[in-house]
Short mmCIF file of C-alpha atoms in Angstrom, two decimals:
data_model
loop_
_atom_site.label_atom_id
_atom_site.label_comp_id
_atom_site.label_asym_id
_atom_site.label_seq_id
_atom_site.Cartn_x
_atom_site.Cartn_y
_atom_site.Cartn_z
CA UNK V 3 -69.61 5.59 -64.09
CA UNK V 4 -69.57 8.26 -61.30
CA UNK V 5 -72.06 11.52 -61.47
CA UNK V 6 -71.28 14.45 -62.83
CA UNK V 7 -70.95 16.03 -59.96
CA UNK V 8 -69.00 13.98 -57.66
CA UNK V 9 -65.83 16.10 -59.15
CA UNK V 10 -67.72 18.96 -56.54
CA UNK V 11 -68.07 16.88 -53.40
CA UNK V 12 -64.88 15.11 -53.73
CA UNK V 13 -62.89 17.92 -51.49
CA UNK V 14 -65.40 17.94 -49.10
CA UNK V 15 -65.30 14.38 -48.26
CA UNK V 16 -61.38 14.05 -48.06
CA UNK V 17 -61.82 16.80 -45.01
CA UNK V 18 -64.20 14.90 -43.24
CA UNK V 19 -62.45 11.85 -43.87
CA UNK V 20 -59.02 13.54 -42.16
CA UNK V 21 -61.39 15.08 -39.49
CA UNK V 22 -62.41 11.89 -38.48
CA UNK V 23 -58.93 10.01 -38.32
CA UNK V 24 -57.87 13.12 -36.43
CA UNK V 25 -60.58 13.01 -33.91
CA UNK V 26 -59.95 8.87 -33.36
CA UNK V 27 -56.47 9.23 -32.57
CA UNK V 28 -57.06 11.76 -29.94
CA UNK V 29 -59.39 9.63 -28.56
CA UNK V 30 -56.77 7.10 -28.59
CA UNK V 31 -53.81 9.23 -27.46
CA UNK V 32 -56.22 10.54 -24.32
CA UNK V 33 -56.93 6.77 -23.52
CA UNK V 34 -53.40 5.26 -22.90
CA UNK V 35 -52.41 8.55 -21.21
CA UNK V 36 -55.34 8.67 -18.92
CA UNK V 37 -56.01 4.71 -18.44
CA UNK V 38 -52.68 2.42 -19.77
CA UNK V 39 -49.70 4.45 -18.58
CA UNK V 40 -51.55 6.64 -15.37
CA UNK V 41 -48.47 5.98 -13.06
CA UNK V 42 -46.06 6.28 -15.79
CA UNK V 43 -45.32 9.66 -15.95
CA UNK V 44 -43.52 11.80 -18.01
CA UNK V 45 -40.89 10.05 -19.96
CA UNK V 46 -37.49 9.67 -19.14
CA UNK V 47 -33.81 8.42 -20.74
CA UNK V 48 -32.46 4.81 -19.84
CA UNK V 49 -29.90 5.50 -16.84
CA UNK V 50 -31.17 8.85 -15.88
CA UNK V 51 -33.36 8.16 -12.68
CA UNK V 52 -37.20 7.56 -12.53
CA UNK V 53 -40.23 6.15 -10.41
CA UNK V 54 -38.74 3.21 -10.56
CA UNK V 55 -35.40 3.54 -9.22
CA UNK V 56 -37.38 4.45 -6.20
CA UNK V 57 -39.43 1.04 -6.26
CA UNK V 58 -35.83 -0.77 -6.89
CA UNK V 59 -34.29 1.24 -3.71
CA UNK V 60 -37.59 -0.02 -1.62
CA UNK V 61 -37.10 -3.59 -2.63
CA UNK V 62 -33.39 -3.62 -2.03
CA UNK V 63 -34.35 -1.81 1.42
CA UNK V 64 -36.83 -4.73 2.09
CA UNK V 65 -34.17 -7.51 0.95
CA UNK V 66 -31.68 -5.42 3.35
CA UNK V 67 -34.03 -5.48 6.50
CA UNK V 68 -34.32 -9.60 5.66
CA UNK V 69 -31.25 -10.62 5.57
CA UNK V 70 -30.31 -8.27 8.99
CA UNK V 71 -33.30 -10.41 10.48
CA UNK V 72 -31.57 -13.38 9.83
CA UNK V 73 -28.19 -12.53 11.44
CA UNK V 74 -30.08 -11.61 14.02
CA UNK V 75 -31.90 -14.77 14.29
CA UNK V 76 -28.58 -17.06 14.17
CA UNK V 77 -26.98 -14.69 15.95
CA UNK V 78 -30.10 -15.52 19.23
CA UNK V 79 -29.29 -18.88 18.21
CA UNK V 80 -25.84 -19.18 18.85
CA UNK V 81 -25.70 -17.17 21.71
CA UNK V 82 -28.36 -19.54 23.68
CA UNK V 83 -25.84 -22.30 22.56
CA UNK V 84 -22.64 -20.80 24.02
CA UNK V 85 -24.88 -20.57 27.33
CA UNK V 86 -24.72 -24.12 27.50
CA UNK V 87 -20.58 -23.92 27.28
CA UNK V 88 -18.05 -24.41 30.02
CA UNK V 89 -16.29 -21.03 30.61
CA UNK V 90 -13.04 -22.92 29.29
CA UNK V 91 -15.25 -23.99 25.84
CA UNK V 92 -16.68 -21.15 25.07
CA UNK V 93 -13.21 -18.95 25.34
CA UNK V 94 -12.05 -21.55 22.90
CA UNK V 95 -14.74 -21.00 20.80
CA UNK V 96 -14.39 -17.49 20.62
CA UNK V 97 -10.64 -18.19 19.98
CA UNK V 98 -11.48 -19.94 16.92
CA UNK V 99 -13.79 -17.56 15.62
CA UNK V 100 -11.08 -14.59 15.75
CA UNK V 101 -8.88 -16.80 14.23
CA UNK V 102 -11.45 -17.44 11.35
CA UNK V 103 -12.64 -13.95 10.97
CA UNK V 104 -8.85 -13.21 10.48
CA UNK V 105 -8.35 -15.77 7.89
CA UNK V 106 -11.38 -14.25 5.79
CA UNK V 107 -10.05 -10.82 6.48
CA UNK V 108 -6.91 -12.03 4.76
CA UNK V 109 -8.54 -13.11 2.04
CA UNK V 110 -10.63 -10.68 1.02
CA UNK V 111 -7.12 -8.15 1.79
CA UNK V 112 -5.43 -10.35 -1.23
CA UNK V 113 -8.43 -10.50 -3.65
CA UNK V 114 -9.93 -7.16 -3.49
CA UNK V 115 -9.58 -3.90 -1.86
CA UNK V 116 -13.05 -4.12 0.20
CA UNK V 117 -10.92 -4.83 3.40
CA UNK V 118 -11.70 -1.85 5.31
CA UNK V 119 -15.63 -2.22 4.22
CA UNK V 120 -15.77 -5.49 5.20
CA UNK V 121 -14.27 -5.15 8.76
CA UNK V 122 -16.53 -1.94 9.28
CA UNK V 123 -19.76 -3.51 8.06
CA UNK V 124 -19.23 -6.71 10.38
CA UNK V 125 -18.49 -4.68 13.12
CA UNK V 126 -21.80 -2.74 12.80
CA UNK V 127 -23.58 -5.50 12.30
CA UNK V 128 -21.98 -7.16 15.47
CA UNK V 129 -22.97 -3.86 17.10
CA UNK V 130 -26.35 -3.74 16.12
CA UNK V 131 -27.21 -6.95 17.00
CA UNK V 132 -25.83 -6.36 20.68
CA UNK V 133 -28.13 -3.28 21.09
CA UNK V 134 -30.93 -5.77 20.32
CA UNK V 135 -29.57 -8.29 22.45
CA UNK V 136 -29.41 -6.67 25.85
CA UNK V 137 -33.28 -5.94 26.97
CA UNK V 138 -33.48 -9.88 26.52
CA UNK V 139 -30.61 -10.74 29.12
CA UNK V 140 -31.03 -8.41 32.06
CA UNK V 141 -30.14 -10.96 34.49
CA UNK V 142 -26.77 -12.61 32.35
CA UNK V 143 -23.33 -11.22 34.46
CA UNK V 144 -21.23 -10.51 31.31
CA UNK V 145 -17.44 -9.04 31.71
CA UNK V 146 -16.08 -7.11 28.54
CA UNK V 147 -12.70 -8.60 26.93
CA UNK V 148 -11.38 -4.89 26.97
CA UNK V 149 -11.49 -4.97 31.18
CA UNK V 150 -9.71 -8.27 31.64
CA UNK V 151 -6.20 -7.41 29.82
CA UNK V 152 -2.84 -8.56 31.06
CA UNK V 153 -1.39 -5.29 33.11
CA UNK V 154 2.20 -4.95 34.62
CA UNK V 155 3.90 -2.31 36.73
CA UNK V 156 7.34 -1.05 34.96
CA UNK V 157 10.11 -1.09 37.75
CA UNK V 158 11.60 1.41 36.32
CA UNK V 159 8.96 4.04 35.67
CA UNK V 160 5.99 3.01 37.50
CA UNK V 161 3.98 2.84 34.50
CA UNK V 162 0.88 0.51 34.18
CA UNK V 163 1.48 -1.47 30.83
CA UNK V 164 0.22 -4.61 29.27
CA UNK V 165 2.03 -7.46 29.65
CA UNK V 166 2.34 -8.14 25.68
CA UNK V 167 3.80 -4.74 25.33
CA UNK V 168 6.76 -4.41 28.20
CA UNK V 169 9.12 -5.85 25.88
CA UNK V 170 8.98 -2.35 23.87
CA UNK V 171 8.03 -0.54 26.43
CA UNK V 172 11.65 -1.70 28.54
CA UNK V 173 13.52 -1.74 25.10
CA UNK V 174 12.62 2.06 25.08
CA UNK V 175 13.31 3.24 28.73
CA UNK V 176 16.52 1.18 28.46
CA UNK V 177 17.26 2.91 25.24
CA UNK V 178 16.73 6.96 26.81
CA UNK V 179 19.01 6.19 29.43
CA UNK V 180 21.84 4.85 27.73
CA UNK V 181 23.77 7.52 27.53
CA UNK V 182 23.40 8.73 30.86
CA UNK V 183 24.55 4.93 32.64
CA UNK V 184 25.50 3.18 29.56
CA UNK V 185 27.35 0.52 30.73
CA UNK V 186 24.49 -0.22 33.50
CA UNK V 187 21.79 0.04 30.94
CA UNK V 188 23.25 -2.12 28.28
CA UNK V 189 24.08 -4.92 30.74
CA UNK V 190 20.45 -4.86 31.79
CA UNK V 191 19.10 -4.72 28.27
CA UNK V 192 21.37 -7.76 27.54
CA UNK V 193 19.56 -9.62 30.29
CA UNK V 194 16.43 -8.24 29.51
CA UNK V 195 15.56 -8.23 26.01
CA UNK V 196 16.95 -11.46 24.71
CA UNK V 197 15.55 -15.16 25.21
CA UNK V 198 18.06 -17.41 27.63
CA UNK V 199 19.81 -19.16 25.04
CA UNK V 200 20.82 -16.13 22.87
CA UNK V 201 21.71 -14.19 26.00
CA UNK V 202 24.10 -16.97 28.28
CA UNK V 203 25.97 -17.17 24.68
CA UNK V 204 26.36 -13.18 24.24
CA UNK V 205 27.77 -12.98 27.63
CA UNK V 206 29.71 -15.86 28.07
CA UNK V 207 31.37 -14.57 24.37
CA UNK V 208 31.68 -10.85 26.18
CA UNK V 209 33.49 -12.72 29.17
CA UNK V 210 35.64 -14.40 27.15
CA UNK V 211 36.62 -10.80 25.31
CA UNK V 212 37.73 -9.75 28.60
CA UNK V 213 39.27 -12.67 30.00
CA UNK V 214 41.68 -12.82 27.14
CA UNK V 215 42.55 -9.12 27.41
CA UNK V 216 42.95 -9.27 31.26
CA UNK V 217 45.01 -12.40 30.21
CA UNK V 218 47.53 -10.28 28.31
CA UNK V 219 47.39 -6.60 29.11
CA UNK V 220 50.49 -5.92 27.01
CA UNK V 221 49.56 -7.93 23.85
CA UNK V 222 47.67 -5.23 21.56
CA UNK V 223 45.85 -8.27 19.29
CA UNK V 224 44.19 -9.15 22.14
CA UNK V 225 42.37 -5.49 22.70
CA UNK V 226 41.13 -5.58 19.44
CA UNK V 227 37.83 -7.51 18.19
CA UNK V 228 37.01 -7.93 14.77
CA UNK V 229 33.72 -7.22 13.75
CA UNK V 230 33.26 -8.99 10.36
CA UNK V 231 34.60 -12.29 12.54
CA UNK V 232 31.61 -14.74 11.79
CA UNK V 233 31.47 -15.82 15.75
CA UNK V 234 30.92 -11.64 16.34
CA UNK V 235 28.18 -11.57 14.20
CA UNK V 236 26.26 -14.69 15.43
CA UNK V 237 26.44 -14.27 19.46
CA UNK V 238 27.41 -10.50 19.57
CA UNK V 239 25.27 -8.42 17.07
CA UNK V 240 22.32 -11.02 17.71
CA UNK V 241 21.65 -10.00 20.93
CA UNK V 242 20.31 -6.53 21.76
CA UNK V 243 22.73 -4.94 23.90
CA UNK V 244 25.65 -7.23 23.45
CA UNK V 245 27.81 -4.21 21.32
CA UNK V 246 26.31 -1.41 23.22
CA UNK V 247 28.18 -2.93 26.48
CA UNK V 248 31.42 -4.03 24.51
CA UNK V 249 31.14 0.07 23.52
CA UNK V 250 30.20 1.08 27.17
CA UNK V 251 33.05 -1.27 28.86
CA UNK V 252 35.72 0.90 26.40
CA UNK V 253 35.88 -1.52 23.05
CA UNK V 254 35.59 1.47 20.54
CA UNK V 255 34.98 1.04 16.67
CA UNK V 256 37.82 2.06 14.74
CA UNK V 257 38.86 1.11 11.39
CA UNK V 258 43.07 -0.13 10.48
CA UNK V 259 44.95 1.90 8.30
CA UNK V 260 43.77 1.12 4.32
CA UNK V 261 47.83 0.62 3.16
CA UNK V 262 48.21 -2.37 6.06
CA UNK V 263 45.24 -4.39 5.04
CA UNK V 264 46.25 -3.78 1.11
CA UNK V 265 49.77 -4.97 1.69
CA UNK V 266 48.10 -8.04 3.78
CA UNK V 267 46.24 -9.16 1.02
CA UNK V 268 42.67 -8.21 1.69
CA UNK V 269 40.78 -6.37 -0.79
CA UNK V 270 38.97 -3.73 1.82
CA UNK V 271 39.88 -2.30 5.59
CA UNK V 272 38.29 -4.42 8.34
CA UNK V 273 36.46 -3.13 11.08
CA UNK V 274 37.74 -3.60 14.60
CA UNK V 275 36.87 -2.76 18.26
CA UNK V 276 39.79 -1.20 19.46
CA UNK V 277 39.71 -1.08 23.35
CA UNK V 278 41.12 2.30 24.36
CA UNK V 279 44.15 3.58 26.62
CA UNK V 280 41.89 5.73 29.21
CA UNK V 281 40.59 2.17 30.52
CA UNK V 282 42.31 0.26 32.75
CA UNK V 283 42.14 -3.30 33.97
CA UNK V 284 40.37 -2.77 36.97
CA UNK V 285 37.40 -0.96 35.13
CA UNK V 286 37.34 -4.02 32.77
CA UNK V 287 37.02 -6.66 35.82
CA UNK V 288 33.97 -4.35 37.38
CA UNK V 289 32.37 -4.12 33.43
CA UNK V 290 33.00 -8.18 33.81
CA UNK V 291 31.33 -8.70 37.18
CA UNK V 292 28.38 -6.30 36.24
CA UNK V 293 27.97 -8.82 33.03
CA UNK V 294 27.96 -11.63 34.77
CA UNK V 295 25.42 -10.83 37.46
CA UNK V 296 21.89 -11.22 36.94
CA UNK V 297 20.54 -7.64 35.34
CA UNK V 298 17.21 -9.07 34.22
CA UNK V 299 14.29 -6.47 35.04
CA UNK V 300 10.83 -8.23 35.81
CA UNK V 301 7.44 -6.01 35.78
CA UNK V 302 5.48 -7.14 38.74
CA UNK V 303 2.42 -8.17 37.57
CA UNK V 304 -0.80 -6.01 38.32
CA UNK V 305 -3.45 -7.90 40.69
CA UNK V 306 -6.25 -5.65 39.12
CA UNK V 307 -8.22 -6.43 41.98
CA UNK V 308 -12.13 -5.92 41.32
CA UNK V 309 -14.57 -5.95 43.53
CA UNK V 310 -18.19 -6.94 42.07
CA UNK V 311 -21.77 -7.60 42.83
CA UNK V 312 -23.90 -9.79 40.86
CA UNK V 313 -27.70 -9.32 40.70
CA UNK V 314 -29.74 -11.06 43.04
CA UNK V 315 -31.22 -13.42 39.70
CA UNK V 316 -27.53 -14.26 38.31
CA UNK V 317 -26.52 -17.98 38.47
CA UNK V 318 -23.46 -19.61 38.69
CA UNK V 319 -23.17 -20.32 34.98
CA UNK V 320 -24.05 -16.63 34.88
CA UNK V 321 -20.79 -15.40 36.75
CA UNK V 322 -18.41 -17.17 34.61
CA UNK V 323 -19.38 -15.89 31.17
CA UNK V 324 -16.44 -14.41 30.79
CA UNK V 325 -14.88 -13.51 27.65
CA UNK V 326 -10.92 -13.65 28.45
CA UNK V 327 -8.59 -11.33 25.96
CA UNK V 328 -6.28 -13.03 24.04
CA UNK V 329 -3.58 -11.91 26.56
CA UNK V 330 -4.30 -15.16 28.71
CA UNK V 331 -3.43 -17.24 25.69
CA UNK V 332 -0.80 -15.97 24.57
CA UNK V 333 2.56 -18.00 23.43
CA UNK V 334 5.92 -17.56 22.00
CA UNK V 335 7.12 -19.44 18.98
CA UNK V 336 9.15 -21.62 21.33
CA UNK V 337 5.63 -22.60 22.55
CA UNK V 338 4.68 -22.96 19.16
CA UNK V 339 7.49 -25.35 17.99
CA UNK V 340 6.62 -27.56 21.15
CA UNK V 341 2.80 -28.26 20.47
CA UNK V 342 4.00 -28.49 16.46
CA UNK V 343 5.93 -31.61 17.69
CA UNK V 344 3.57 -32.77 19.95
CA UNK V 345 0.57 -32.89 17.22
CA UNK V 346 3.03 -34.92 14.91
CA UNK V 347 3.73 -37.40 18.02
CA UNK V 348 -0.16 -37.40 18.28
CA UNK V 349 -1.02 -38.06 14.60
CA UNK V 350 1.50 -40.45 14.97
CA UNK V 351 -0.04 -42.79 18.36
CA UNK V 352 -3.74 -41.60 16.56
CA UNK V 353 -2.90 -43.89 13.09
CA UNK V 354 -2.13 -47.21 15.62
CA UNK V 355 -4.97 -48.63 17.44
CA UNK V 356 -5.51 -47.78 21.25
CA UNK V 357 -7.27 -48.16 23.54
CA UNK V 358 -9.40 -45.53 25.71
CA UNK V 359 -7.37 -45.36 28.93
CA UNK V 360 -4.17 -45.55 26.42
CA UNK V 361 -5.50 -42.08 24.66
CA UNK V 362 -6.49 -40.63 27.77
CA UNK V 363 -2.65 -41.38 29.06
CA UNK V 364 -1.11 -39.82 26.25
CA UNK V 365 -3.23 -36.78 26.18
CA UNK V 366 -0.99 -33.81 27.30
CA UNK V 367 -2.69 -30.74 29.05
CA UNK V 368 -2.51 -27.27 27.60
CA UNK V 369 -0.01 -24.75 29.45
CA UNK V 370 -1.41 -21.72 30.14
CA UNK V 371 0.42 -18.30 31.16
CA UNK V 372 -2.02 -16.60 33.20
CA UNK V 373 -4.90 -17.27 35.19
CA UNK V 374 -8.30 -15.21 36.29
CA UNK V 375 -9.91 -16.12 39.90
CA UNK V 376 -12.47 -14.61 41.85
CA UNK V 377 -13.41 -16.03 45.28
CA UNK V 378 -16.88 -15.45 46.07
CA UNK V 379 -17.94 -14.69 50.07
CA UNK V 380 -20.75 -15.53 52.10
CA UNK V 381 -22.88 -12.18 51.52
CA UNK V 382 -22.17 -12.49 47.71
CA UNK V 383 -19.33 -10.59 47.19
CA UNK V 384 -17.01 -11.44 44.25
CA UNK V 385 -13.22 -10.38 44.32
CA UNK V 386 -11.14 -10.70 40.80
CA UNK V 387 -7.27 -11.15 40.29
CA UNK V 388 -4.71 -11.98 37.97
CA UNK V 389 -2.07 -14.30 38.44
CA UNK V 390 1.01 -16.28 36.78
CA UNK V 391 -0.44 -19.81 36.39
CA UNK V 392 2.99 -20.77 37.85
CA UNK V 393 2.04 -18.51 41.32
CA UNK V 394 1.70 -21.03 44.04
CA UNK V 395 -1.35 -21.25 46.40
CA UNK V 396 0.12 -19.22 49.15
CA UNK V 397 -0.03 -15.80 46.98
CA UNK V 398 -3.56 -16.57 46.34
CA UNK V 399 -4.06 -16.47 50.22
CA UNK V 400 -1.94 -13.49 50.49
CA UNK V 401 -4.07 -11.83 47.70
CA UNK V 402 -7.30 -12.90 49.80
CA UNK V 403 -5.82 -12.17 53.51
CA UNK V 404 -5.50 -8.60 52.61
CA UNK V 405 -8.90 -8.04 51.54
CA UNK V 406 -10.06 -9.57 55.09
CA UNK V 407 -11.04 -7.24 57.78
CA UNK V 408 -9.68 -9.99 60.57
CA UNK V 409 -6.62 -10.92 58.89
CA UNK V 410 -5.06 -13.14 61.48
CA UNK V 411 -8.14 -15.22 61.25
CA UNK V 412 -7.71 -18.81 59.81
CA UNK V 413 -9.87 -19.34 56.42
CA UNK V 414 -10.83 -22.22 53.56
CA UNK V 415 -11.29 -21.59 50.43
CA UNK V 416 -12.45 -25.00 48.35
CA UNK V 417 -13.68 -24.85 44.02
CA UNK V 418 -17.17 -24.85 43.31
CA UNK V 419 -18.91 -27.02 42.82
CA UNK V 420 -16.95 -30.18 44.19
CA UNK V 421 -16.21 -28.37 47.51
CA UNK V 422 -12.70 -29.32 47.12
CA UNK V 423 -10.70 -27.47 49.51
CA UNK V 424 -7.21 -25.91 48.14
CA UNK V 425 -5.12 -26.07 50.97
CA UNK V 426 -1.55 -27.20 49.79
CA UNK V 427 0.01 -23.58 49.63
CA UNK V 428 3.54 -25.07 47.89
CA UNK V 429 1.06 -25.99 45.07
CA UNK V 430 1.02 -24.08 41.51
CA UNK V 431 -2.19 -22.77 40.56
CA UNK V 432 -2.06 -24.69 37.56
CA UNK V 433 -1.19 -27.93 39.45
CA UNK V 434 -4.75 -27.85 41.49
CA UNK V 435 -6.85 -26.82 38.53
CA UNK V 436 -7.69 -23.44 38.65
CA UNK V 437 -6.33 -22.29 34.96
CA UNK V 438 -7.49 -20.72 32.76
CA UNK V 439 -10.27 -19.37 35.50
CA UNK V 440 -12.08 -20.74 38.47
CA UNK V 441 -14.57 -19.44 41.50
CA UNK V 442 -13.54 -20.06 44.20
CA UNK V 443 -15.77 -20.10 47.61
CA UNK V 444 -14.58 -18.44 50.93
CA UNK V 445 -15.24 -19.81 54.44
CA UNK V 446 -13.90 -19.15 58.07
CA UNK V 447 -11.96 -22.95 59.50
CA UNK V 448 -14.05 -22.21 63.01
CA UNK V 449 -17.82 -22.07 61.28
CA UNK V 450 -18.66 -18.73 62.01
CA UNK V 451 -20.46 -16.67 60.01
CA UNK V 452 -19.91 -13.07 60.29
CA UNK V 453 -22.94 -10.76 60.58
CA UNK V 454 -21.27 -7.93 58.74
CA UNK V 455 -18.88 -8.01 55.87
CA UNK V 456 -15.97 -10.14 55.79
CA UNK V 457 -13.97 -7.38 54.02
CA UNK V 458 -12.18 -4.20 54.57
CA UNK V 459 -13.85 -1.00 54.32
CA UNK V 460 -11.93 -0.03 51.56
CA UNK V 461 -12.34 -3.05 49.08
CA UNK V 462 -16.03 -1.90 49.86
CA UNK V 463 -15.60 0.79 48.36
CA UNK V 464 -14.41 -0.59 45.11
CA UNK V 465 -17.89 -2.62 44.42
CA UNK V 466 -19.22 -2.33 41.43
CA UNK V 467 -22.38 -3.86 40.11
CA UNK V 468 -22.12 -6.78 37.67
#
């Protein structure tokens, strides 16, 4: 039973009713906006960018600055080890390295195109890191791989070159001047450019051309040579320079008539060298001789003396850290094929049972090509060359007497530290020990010590600090 006049009020209390639900959820809306979601900001799509990419960037920035930290840390960690290493173990080390940074290159070439990223990232790492680095070692004597390359004087055009590139470098001079002394320049490039074997059977196949046309200078078969001949292919067209001086001594391409080699029986024309009628038999006995006689060009290798002095706090140790370029190592593949042989012989003598002094017999020393020396004097002075580890003693003295202001003035120099004095000059360098690299310490025969410099005024002038 409701009053009769509830029908009147019944409006009025469904708009207070809404006015209060309204008011609530204002109250609610203005409390998650001002309390809940303060930092939230205004709204945003998925994907489009926020607040929180920001905190996303700092923690990736912070993950970044971590890891960087920890190269850094191994990075201390290794480098206190390699100060530990022999000169001759630590270029090894850093020999392996290269060789495993290579391999991973490789990889990473053949799985992905991130090659270029990769190499660039390491190297700034490697970079940064080094920036780091040098406050800490003030006192370490440290000589960059870029400084201590291979170098050799072209005979031809003077030109300082490294020793890994003179091959090219020759190939190309050689090359320009052909046509200006051809038959000079492709003797020389057949003595130059090829290995022994390949270039004794070019020539002694070119002397044998010549013999047989000197043999019979009326008999036309023997002025020809036929090119698709299977002996002119292996020994002539496999060494560079070998047709260039059949051309130059007058052996001329030039192709038989197309109706003679039908009616013959072969399906296509053969190619020939055709030696022509403007040279005569005397011309072909000089282009003989010439071939004969030893053409070969040799660079002279560069001394690259360097004159150096370390700081007063620099060790021993300190002097040899020296990084040497891969120049000193190098090998050809005939180098390669001998120590492929001699690891099979060792795996071999390793799977029977030895003894000590029978493993230390068998072991074989590694052949170096080139060798780095300095030779340290009383007043701390350091001179640096290069040598063949096949020079003998007596151009190390040579290389040591011309530094010397008294030159006629009898000297020792013995290895540090055993003091052992190299005095057999008919020795190779690689005979008494001093390969890869060695110090070497300078003293007059008589005693004396000299109050001033024992060098020359102008290898002075060339010291640089270490």
């Amino acid at each position: 039973f409701l009053p009769p006049f509830f029908d009147l009020f019944l409006p009025f209390l469904f708009v207070c009713l809404f006015q209060h639900v309204a008011t609530r959820m204002d109250a609610i809306k203005s409390f998650f906006k001002k309390k809940k979601f303060k930092r939230a900001g205004e709204g945003h799509r998925l994907g489009t960018g926020g607040e929180f990419d920001g905190v996303r960037q700092k923690k990736l920035e912070k993950q970044r600055d971590l890891e960087q930290a920890e190269q850094e840390a191994r990075a201390n960690f290794r480098q206190q080890q390699d100060r530990d290493l022999t000169p001759v173990a630590l270029a090894a080390k850093k020999r392996l390295e290269e060789k495993k940074k290579q391999q991973q290159l490789k990889k990473r070439t053949a799985s992905s195109g991130i090659s270029t990223f990769s190499s660039s990232s390491s190297s700034t790492t490697t970079t940064s890191v080094g920036e780091r680095k040098e406050p800490f070692k003030s006192n370490v004597v440290e000589v960059e791989q870029s400084n201590l390359k291979v170098t050799v004087v072209c005979p031809i055009t003077g030109a300082l070159l490294r020793e890994r590139e003179k091959k090219e470098h020759l190939r190309s001079v050689l090359t320009d001047k052909l046509e200006e002394m051809p038959l000079e320049m492709a003797s020389k490039m057949v003595w130059t450019l090829n290995e022994a074997s390949v270039r004794n059977t070019a020539i002694n196949t070119i002397t044998k051309y010549i013999d047989n046309t000197l043999g019979h200078p009326d008999e036309d078969k023997y002025k020809k040579i036929n090119q698709d001949n299977k002996i002119f292919k292996s020994r002539i067209l496999t060494a560079e320079g070998a047709f260039e001086f059949l051309c130059a001594a007058g052996f001329l391409p030039e192709e038989e008539e197309e109706d003679q080699e039908v009616a013959e029986g072969e399906g296509a024309a053969k190619r020939f060298l055709v030696l022509t009628s403007n040279i005569n038999m005397v011309d072909l006995e000089k282009a003989k001789d010439m071939i004969n006689a030893d053409q070969k060009i040799v660079c002279r290798l560069n001394r690259d003396l360097k004159v150096f002095r370390p700081p007063k706090a620099s060790t021993i140790s300190d002097i040899m850290r020296v990084t040497l370029s891969d120049d000193f190592y190098h090998v050809t593949v005939d180098d390669v094929k001998v120590q492929h042989k001699s690891l099979i012989s060792e795996n071999e003598r390793n799977a029977m049972l030895r003894t000590q002094a029978m493993r230390e017999a068998g072991q074989t020393k590694r052949r170096y090509r080139f060798c780095l020396l300095r030779v340290r004097f009383p007043d701390g002075i350091i001179i640096q060359g290069t040598f063949h580890a096949s020079d003998r003693v007596s151009k190390l003295r040579w290389f040591v007497q011309e530094t010397l202001r008294e030159e006629s003035r009898e000297f020792v120099l013995f290895m540090h530290p055993s003091r052992t004095k190299v005095e057999d000059v008919n020795a190779t360098l690689s005979d008494v020990g001093l390969v890869p690299m060695c110090l070497l310490n300078f003293g007059w025969v008589d005693g004396g010590v000299s109050k001033s410099s024992e060098l020359k005024q102008s290898v002075l002038d060339l010291v640089v600090q270490m």
